[in-house]
Coordinates of C-alpha atoms and ligand atoms in Angstrom, one line a residue:
M212 CA 124.5 84.4 161.7
A213 CA 124.4 87.9 163.0
K214 CA 121.2 88.6 164.9
L215 CA 118.5 91.0 163.5
T216 CA 116.7 93.2 166.0
L217 CA 114.0 95.7 165.0
Y218 CA 113.4 98.7 167.2
H219 CA 109.7 99.0 166.8
A220 CA 106.5 100.7 167.8
A221 CA 103.2 99.3 166.5
P222 CA 101.7 100.8 164.4
S223 CA 104.3 103.2 163.0
R224 CA 106.8 103.5 160.1
S225 CA 108.7 100.6 161.7
S226 CA 105.7 98.4 160.6
I227 CA 107.2 98.9 157.0
V228 CA 110.3 97.1 158.2
R229 CA 108.3 94.5 160.1
W230 CA 106.6 93.6 156.8
M231 CA 110.0 93.5 155.0
L232 CA 111.3 91.1 157.7
E233 CA 108.3 88.9 157.3
E234 CA 108.9 88.8 153.5
L235 CA 112.5 87.8 154.2
G236 CA 111.6 84.9 156.3
E237 CA 114.8 85.3 158.5
P238 CA 114.5 85.1 162.3
Y239 CA 114.4 88.5 164.0
D240 CA 113.8 90.0 167.5
I241 CA 111.7 92.9 168.3
H242 CA 112.8 95.6 170.8
L243 CA 109.7 97.7 171.6
V244 CA 110.1 101.4 171.9
S245 CA 107.1 103.2 173.5
L246 CA 106.6 106.5 171.7
S247 CA 103.8 107.5 174.1
K248 CA 106.1 107.1 177.1
G249 CA 108.9 109.0 175.2
E250 CA 111.3 106.0 175.2
N251 CA 112.4 107.2 171.7
R252 CA 113.9 110.3 173.4
A253 CA 115.6 108.4 176.2
P254 CA 119.5 108.4 176.1
D255 CA 119.8 104.6 175.6
Y256 CA 117.6 104.8 172.5
L257 CA 119.2 108.1 171.2
A258 CA 122.5 106.1 171.3
V259 CA 120.9 103.7 168.8
N260 CA 119.2 106.4 166.6
P261 CA 120.1 110.0 167.5
M262 CA 117.1 111.1 165.5
G263 CA 114.9 109.6 168.2
K264 CA 112.7 107.9 165.6
V265 CA 111.7 104.3 164.8
P266 CA 112.5 102.2 162.9
A267 CA 116.1 101.2 163.6
L268 CA 117.5 97.8 162.8
R269 CA 120.5 96.3 164.5
H270 CA 122.3 93.6 162.4
G271 CA 125.2 92.3 164.5
D272 CA 127.3 95.4 165.2
V273 CA 125.7 97.6 162.6
V274 CA 122.7 99.9 163.1
I275 CA 120.7 101.0 160.1
T276 CA 118.0 103.7 160.3
E277 CA 115.5 105.1 157.7
A278 CA 112.8 102.6 156.7
A279 CA 113.6 102.6 153.0
A280 CA 117.4 102.2 153.6
I281 CA 116.7 99.3 156.0
C282 CA 114.5 97.6 153.3
A283 CA 117.2 98.1 150.7
Y284 CA 119.9 96.8 153.0
L285 CA 117.9 93.7 153.9
A286 CA 117.0 92.9 150.3
D287 CA 120.7 93.0 149.3
E288 CA 122.0 91.3 152.4
F289 CA 119.6 88.3 152.0
P290 CA 119.3 87.8 148.3
R291 CA 117.9 84.3 148.6
A292 CA 114.5 86.0 149.3
K293 CA 114.7 87.7 145.8
L294 CA 113.5 91.0 147.0
N295 CA 116.3 93.0 145.3
V296 CA 117.5 93.6 141.8
R297 CA 121.2 92.8 141.7
I298 CA 124.0 95.2 140.6
G299 CA 124.6 94.6 136.9
E300 CA 120.9 94.1 136.0
M301 CA 119.4 97.0 134.1
R302 CA 116.2 96.9 136.1
R303 CA 118.1 97.9 139.2
G304 CA 117.9 101.5 138.2
V305 CA 114.1 101.4 138.2
Y306 CA 114.1 99.5 141.4
L307 CA 116.3 102.1 143.2
K308 CA 114.2 104.9 141.7
W309 CA 111.1 103.6 143.4
L310 CA 112.9 102.9 146.7
F311 CA 114.0 106.5 146.9
F312 CA 110.8 108.0 145.5
G313 CA 108.8 106.8 148.6
P314 CA 110.7 108.8 151.2
S315 CA 112.0 111.7 149.0
C316 CA 108.8 112.4 147.0
V317 CA 105.6 110.6 148.2
E318 CA 106.1 111.2 152.0
P319 CA 107.0 114.9 151.8
A320 CA 104.2 115.6 149.2
I321 CA 101.7 114.0 151.6
M322 CA 103.0 115.7 154.7
D323 CA 103.2 119.1 153.2
R324 CA 99.6 118.8 152.2
A325 CA 98.5 117.6 155.6
F326 CA 100.6 120.3 157.4
P327 CA 100.6 123.2 154.9
R328 CA 103.4 125.8 155.0
K329 CA 102.4 129.4 155.8
E330 CA 104.1 130.5 152.6
E331 CA 103.8 128.4 149.5
A332 CA 107.1 127.1 148.4
R333 CA 108.3 127.4 144.8
R334 CA 107.6 124.2 142.9
A335 CA 111.2 124.1 141.6
A336 CA 112.5 124.3 145.1
L337 CA 110.6 121.2 146.3
G338 CA 112.3 117.9 145.5
Y339 CA 108.9 116.4 144.8
G340 CA 107.6 119.3 142.7
D341 CA 103.9 119.2 143.5
F342 CA 101.4 116.8 145.0
D343 CA 99.3 116.2 141.9
T344 CA 102.3 115.3 139.8
V345 CA 103.6 112.8 142.4
M346 CA 100.1 111.2 142.5
N347 CA 99.9 111.0 138.7
V348 CA 103.4 109.5 138.3
L349 CA 102.6 107.0 141.1
A350 CA 99.2 106.0 139.6
K351 CA 100.8 105.3 136.2
A352 CA 103.6 103.3 137.8
V353 CA 101.3 101.0 139.8
A354 CA 98.7 100.5 137.1
G355 CA 99.0 97.4 135.0
A356 CA 101.8 95.1 136.1
P357 CA 101.3 93.4 139.4
Y358 CA 104.3 95.2 141.1
I359 CA 106.0 98.5 140.7
I360 CA 108.9 97.2 138.6
G361 CA 106.8 94.6 136.8
E362 CA 106.4 90.9 137.5
Q363 CA 108.9 90.8 140.5
F364 CA 107.8 91.8 144.0
T365 CA 110.7 93.7 145.6
A366 CA 111.6 95.9 148.6
A367 CA 110.4 98.9 146.5
D368 CA 106.9 97.5 146.8
V369 CA 107.2 97.3 150.6
V370 CA 108.2 101.0 150.6
I371 CA 105.8 102.3 148.1
G372 CA 103.0 99.9 149.1
S373 CA 103.3 101.0 152.7
V374 CA 103.1 104.7 152.0
L375 CA 100.0 104.2 149.8
R376 CA 98.3 101.9 152.4
Y377 CA 98.9 104.3 155.3
G378 CA 98.2 107.4 153.1
M379 CA 94.8 106.1 152.1
M380 CA 94.0 104.8 155.6
F381 CA 94.6 108.2 157.0
K382 CA 92.9 110.0 154.1
L383 CA 96.2 111.8 153.2
L384 CA 96.0 110.8 149.6
P385 CA 93.2 110.1 147.1
E386 CA 91.8 106.6 146.8
R387 CA 92.5 106.4 143.1
S388 CA 91.5 103.1 141.5
E389 CA 95.1 102.4 140.6
F390 CA 96.2 102.7 144.2
V391 CA 93.3 100.6 145.5
A392 CA 94.0 97.8 143.0
Y393 CA 97.7 97.8 143.7
T394 CA 97.4 97.8 147.5
S395 CA 94.7 95.1 147.2
R396 CA 97.2 92.9 145.3
L397 CA 99.8 93.6 148.1
A398 CA 97.2 92.7 150.7
Q399 CA 97.2 89.1 149.3
R400 CA 100.8 88.6 150.5
P401 CA 101.0 86.2 153.5
A402 CA 104.0 88.1 154.9
L403 CA 101.9 91.4 155.1
A404 CA 99.1 89.5 156.8
R405 CA 101.5 88.1 159.3
A406 CA 103.1 91.4 160.0
E407 CA 99.7 93.1 160.5
A408 CA 98.5 90.4 162.8
K409 CA 101.6 90.6 165.0
D410 CA 101.4 94.4 165.1
K411 CA 97.7 94.2 166.1
E412 CA 98.6 91.9 168.9
L413 CA 101.3 94.3 170.1
A414 CA 99.0 97.4 169.8
A415 CA 96.3 95.6 171.9
A416 CA 98.8 94.5 174.6
Ligands
GSH1911 N1 112.6 109.2 158.1 C1 112.2 108.2 159.0 C2 111.0 108.7 159.7 C3 110.7 107.8 160.9 C4 109.5 108.4 161.8 O1 109.1 109.6 161.6 N2 109.1 107.6 162.7 C5 108.0 108.1 163.6 C6 107.0 107.0 163.8 S1 106.0 106.8 162.5 C7 108.6 108.4 165.0 O2 109.6 107.7 165.4 N3 108.1 109.4 165.7 C8 108.5 109.6 167.0 C9 109.0 111.0 167.2 O3 109.4 111.7 166.3 O4 108.9 111.5 168.4 C10 112.0 106.9 158.3 O5 111.6 106.9 157.2 O6 112.4 105.8 158.9

């Protein structure tokens, strides 16, 4: 089987993929990239990800970047873990919506609030519209059912769960009761606990 290698810095957005890999249960290697030493800007890493960012995942001869794309790829590539919704199932549309909603709406909404623009952008020009709408839509989506598409835990929970966990940790989004309840459910997952423990070890080394 082709080897999986995660280019990783702990903690960072590559921790999203570390969690996903732990959920998969497939063997993987870690290639550490020190952001503080600027290794992400060194030519050998720019050859892997010209954006100079982590995460990147090597699977055999293929390199995938962008945390949500990596999670989607892994879920489809290793269907035994049941972290995807297969093509042909109606629920796949909802699953893909939430996978894309993380990086295209939640992240930019949070970051624009943390680093405001000098001139306010027109709501219609922003892909996410406005911060409050994104939060309201998200709160409704994670209320009730255990996971974002219902009873099944998927890669979309890794993506949305991660942005909510980090967002609340760094006080970038409100601690709404729906977010707290959802991320507490996710915190029960043994794979997340393993990923966190391994990252803590790395961060302390
Ligand atoms: N759009 C990328 C963002 C990745 C990203 O911003 N990674 C940060 C770490 S959290 C990074 O590598 N920063 C180093 C830098 O830009 O110098 C994704 O979702 O994977």
